[in-house]
Coordinates of N, CA, C and O in Angstrom, one line a residue:
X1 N 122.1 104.3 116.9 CA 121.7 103.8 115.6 C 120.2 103.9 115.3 O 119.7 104.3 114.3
X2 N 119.5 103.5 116.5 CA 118.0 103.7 116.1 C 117.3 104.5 115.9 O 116.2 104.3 115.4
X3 N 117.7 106.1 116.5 CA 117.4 107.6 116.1 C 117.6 107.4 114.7 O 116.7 107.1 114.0
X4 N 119.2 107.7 114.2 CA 119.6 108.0 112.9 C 118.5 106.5 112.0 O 117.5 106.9 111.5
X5 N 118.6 105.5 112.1 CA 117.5 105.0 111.2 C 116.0 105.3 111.3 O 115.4 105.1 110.3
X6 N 115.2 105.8 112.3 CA 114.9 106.1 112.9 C 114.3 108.0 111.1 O 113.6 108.0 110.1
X7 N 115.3 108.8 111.8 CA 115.1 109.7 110.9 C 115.6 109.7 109.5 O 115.5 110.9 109.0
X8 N 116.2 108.6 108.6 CA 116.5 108.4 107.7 C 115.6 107.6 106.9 O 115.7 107.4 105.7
X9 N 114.6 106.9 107.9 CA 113.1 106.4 107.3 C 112.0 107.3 106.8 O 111.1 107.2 105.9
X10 N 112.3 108.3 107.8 CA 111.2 109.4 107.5 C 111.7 110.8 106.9 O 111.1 111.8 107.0
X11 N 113.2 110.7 106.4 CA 113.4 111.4 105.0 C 112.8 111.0 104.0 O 112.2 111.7 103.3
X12 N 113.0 109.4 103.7 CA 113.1 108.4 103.1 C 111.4 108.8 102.3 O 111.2 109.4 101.3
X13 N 110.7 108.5 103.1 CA 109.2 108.7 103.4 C 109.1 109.9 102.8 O 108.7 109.9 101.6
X14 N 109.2 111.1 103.3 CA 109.0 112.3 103.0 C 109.1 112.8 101.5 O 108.3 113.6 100.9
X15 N 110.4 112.1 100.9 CA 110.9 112.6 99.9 C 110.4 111.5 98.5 O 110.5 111.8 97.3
X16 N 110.1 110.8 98.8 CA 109.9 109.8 97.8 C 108.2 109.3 97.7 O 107.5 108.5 98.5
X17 N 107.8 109.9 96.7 CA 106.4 109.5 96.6 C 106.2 108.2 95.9 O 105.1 107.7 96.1
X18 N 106.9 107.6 95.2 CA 106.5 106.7 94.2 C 107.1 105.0 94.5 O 108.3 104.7 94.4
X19 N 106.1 104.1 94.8 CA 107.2 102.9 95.1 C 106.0 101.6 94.7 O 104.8 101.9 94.4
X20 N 106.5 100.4 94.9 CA 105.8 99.2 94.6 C 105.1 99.1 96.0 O 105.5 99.5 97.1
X21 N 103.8 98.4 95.6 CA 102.9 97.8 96.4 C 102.2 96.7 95.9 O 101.4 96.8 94.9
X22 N 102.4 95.4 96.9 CA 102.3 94.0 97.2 C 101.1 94.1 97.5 O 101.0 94.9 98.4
X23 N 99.8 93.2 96.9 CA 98.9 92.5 97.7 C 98.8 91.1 97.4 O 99.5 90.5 96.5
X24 N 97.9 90.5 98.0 CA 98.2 88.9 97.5 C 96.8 88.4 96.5 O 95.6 88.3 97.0
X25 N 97.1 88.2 95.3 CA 95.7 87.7 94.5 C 95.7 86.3 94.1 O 96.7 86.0 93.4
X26 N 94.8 85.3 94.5 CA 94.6 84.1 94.7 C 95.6 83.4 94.9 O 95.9 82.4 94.3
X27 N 96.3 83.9 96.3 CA 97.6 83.0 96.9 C 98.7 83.4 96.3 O 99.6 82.6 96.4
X28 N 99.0 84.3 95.8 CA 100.3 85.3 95.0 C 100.6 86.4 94.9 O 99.6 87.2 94.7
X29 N 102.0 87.0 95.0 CA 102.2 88.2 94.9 C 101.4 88.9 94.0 O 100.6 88.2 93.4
X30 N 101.4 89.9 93.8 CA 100.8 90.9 92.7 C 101.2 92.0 93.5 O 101.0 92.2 94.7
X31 N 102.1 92.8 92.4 CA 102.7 94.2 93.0 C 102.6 95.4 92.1 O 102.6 95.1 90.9
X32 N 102.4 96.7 92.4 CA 101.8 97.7 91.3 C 102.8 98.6 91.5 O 103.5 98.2 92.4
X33 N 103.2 100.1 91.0 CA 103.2 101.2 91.1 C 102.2 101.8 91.8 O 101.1 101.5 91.5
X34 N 102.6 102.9 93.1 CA 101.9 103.4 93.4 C 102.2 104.8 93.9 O 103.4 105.2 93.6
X35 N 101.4 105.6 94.7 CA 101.7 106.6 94.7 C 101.3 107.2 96.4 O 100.2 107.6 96.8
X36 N 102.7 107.1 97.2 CA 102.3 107.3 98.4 C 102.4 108.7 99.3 O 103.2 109.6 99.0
X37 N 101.4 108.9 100.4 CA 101.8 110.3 101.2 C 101.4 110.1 102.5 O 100.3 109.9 102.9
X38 N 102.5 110.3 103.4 CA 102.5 109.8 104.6 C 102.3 111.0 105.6 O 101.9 112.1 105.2
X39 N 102.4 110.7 106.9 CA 102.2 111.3 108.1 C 102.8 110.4 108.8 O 102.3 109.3 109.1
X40 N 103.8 110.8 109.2 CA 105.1 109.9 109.8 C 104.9 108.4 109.6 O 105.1 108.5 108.4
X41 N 104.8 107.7 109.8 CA 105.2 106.4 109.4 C 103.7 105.8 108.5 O 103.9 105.1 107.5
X42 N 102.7 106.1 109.0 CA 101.2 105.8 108.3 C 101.4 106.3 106.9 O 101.7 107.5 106.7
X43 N 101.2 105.4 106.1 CA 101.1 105.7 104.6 C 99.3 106.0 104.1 O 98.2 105.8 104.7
X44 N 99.7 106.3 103.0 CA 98.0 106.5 102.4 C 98.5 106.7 100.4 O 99.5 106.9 99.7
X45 N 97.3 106.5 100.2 CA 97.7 105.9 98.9 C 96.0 106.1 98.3 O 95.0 106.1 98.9
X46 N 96.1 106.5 96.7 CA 94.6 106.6 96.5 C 94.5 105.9 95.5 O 95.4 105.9 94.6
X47 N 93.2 105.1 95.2 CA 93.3 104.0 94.0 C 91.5 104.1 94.2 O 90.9 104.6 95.1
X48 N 90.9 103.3 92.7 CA 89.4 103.6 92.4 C 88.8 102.2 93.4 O 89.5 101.3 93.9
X49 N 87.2 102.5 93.6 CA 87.0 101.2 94.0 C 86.6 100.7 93.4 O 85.6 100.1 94.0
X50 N 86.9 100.1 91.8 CA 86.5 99.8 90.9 C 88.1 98.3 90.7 O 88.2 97.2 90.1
X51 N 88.8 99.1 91.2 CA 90.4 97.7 91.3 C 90.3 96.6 91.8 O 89.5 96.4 92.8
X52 N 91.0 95.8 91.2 CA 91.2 94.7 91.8 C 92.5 94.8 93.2 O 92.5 93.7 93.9
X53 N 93.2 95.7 93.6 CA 93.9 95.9 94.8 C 92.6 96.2 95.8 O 92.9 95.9 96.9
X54 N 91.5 96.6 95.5 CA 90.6 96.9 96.4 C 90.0 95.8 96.8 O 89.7 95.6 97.9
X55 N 89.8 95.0 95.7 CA 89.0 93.6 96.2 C 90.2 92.9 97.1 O 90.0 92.7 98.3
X56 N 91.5 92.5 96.5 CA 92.6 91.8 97.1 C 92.5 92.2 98.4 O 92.4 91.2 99.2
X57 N 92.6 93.5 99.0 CA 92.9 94.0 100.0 C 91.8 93.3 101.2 O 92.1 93.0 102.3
X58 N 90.6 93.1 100.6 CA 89.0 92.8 101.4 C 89.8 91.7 101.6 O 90.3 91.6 102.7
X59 N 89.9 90.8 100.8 CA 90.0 89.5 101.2 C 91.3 89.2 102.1 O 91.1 88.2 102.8
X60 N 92.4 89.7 102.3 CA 93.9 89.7 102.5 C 94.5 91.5 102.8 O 94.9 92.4 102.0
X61 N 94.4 91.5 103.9 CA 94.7 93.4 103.8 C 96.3 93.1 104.1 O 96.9 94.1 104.3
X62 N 96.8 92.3 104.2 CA 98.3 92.0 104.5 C 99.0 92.9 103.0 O 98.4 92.7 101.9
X63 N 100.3 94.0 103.1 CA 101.0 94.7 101.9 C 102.6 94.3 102.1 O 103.1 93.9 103.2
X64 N 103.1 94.3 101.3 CA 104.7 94.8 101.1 C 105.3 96.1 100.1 O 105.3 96.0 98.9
X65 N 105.8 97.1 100.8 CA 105.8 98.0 99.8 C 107.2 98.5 100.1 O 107.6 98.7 101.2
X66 N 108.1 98.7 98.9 CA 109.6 99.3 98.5 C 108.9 100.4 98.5 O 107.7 100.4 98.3
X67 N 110.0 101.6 98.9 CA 109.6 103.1 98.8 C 111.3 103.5 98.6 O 112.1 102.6 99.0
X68 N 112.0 104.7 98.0 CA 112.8 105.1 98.2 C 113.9 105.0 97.1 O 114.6 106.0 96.9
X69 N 114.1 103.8 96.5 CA 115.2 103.5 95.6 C 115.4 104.6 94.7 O 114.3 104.9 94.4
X70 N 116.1 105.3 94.2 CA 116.0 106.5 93.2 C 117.1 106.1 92.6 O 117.9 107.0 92.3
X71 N 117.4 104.8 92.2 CA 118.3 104.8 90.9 C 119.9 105.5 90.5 O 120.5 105.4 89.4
X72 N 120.1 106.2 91.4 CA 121.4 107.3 91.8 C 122.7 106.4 91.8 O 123.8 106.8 91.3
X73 N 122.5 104.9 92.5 CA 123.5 104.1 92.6 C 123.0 102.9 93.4 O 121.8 102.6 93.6
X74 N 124.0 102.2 93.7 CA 123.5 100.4 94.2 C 123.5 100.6 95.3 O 123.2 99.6 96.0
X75 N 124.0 101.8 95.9 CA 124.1 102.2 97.5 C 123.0 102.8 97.9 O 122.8 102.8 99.1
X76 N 122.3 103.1 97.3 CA 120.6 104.2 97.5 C 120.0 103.1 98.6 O 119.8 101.9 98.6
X77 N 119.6 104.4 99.7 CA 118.8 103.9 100.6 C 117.5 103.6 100.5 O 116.9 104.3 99.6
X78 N 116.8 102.6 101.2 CA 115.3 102.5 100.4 C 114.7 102.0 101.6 O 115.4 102.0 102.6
X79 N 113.4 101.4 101.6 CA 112.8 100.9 103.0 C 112.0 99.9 102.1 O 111.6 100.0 100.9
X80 N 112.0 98.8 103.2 CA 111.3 97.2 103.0 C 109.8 97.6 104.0 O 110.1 97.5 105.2
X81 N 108.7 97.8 103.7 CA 107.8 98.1 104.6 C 106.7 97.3 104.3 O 106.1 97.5 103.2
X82 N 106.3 96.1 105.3 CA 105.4 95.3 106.1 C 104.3 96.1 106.6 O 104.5 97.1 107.3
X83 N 102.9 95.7 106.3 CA 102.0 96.4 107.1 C 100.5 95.8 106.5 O 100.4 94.8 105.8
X84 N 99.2 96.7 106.9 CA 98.2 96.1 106.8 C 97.9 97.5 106.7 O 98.5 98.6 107.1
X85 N 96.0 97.2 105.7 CA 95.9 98.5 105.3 C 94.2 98.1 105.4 O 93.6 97.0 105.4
X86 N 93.8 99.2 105.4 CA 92.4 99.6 105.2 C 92.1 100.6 104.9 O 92.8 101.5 105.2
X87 N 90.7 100.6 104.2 CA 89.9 101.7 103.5 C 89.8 103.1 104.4 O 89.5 103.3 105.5
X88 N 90.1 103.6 103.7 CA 90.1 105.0 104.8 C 88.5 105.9 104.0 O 88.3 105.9 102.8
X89 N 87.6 106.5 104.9 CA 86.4 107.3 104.2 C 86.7 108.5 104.7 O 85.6 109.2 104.7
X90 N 87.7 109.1 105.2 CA 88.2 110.3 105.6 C 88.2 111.2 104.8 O 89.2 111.2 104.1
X91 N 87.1 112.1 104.4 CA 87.2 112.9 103.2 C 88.5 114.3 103.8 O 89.1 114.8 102.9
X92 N 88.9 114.6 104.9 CA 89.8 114.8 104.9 C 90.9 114.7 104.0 O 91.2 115.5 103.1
X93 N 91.6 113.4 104.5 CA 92.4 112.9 103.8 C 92.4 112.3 102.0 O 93.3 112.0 101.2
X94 N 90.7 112.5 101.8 CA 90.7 112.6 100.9 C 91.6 114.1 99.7 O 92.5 114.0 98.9
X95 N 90.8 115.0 100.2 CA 91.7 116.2 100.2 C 92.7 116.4 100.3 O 93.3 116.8 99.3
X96 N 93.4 116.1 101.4 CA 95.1 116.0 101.7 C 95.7 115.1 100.6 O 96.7 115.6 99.9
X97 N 95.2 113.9 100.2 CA 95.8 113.1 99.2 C 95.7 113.3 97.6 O 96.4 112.7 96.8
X98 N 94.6 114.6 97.1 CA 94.2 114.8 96.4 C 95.5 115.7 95.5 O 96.1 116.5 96.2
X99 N 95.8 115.5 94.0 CA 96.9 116.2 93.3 C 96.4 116.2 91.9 O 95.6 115.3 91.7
X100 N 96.5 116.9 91.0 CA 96.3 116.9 89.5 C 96.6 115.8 89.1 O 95.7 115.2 88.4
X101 N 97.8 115.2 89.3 CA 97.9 113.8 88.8 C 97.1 112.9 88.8 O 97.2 112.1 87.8
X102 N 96.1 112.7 89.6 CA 95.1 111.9 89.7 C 93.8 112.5 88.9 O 92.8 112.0 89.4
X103 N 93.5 113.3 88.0 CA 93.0 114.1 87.3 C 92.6 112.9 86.5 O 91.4 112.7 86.3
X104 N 93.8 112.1 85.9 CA 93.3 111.0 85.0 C 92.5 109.7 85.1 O 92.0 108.9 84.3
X105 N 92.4 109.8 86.5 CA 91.6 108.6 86.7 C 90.3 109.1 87.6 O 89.3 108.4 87.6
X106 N 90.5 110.5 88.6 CA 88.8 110.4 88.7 C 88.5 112.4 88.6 O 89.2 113.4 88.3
X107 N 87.3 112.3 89.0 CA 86.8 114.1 89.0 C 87.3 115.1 89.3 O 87.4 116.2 88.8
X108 N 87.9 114.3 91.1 CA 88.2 115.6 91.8 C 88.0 114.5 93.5 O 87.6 113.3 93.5
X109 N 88.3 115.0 94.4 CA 88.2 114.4 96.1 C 87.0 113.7 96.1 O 86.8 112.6 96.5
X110 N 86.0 114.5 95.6 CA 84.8 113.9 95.8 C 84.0 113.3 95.1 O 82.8 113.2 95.4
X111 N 84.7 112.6 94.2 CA 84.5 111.6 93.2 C 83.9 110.3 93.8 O 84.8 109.8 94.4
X112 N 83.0 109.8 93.7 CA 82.7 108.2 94.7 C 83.6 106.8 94.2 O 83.6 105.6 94.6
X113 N 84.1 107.3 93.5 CA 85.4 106.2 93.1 C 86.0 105.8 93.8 O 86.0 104.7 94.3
X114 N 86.8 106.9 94.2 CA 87.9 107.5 94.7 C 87.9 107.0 96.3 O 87.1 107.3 97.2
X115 N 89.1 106.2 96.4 CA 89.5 105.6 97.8 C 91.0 105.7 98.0 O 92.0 105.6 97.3
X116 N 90.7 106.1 99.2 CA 91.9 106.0 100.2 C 92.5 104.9 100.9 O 92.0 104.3 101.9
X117 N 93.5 104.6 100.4 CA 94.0 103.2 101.4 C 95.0 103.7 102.5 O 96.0 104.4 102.3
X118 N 94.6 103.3 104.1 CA 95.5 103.8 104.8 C 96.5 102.2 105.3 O 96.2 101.1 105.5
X119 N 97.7 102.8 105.4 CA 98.6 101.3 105.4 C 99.3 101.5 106.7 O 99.8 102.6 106.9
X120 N 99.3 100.4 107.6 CA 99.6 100.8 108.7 C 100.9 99.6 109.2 O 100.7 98.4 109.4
X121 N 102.3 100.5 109.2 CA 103.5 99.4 109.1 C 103.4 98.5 110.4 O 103.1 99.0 111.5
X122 N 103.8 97.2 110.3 CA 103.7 96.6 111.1 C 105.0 96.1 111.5 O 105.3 95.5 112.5
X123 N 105.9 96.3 110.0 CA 107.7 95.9 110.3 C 108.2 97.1 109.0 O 107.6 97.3 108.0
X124 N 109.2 97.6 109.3 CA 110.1 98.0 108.3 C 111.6 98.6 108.6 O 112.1 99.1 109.6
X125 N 112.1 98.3 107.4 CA 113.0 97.8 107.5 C 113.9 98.5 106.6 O 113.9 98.2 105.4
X126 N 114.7 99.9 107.1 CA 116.1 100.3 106.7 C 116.8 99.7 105.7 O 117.4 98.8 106.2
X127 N 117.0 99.9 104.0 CA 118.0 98.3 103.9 C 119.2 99.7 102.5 O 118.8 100.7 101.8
X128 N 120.0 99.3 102.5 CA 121.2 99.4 101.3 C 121.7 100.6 101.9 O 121.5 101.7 101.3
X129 N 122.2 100.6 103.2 CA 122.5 101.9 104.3 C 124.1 102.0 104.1 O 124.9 102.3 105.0
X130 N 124.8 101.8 102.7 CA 126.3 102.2 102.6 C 126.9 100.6 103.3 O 128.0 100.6 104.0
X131 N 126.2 99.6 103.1 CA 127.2 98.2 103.4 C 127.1 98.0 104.7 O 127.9 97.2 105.3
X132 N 125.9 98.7 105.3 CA 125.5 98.2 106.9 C 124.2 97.2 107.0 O 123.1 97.3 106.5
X133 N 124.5 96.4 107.6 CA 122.8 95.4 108.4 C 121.8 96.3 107.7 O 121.8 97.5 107.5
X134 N 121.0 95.3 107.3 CA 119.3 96.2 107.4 C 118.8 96.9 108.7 O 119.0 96.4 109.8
X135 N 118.2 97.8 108.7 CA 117.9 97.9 110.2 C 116.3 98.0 110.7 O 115.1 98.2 110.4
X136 N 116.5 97.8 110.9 CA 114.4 97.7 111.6 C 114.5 98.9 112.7 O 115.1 99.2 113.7
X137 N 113.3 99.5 111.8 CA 112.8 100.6 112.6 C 111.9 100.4 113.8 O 111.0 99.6 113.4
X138 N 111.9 100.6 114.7 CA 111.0 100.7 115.9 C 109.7 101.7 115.5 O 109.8 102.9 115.2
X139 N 108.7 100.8 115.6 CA 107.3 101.7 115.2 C 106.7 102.1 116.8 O 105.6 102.8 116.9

């Protein structure tokens, strides 16, 4: 079972860019739309440093982020993912993360806005697997 969850997380991952992300702003949820791209389980995410997720994150780097749900049915697999994140200055990855879509909010990779958040899972968690247990992935 822990293979197959296991590789059904990192379809999961692979295939689904778009999901909610939790930070905590003065002792409370606060959750956004976001826009993710992984390397096996390490997410990354790009947002201005001009946000308030960027300050939140300084003070509280603890996240919760849904990834996966696609609306298809009440059976759709999705992942519950726990984790802690930090600023990434990897212009690298700035590049790798870099898409037209983000056109509307800064220049180009090398925009000084322009931040990388790398999120690093610390629990997650398999869940709406056809009427099975949630399952927790082994990181």
């Amino acid at each position: 079972m822990a293979k197959n969850a296991k590789e059904e997380a990192l379809k999961i991952l692979d295939k689904n860019m778009i999901g909610t992300m939790a930070t905590v702003q003065h002792n409370k949820p606060h959750s956004r739309y976001m826009t993710f791209f992984n390397e096996e389980f390490t997410l990354y995410t790009a947002t201005s440093k001009k946000t308030h997720k960027a300050e939140e994150l300084q003070e509280n780097p603890n996240t919760h982020i849904l990834l996966g749900y696609d609306g298809h049915g009440l059976g759709d697999s999705f992942l519950e993912i726990e984790g802690t994140v930090i600023e990434s200055d990897d212009e690298a990855m700035k590049e790798k993360v870099w898409n037209k879509a983000l056109k509307g909010w800064f220049e180009g990779p090398e925009d000084p806005d322009l931040l990388i958040l790398k999120v690093t899972p610390t629990q997650m968690r398999l869940m709406n697997t056809k009427g099975e247990e949630p399952q927790v992935i082994e990181l």
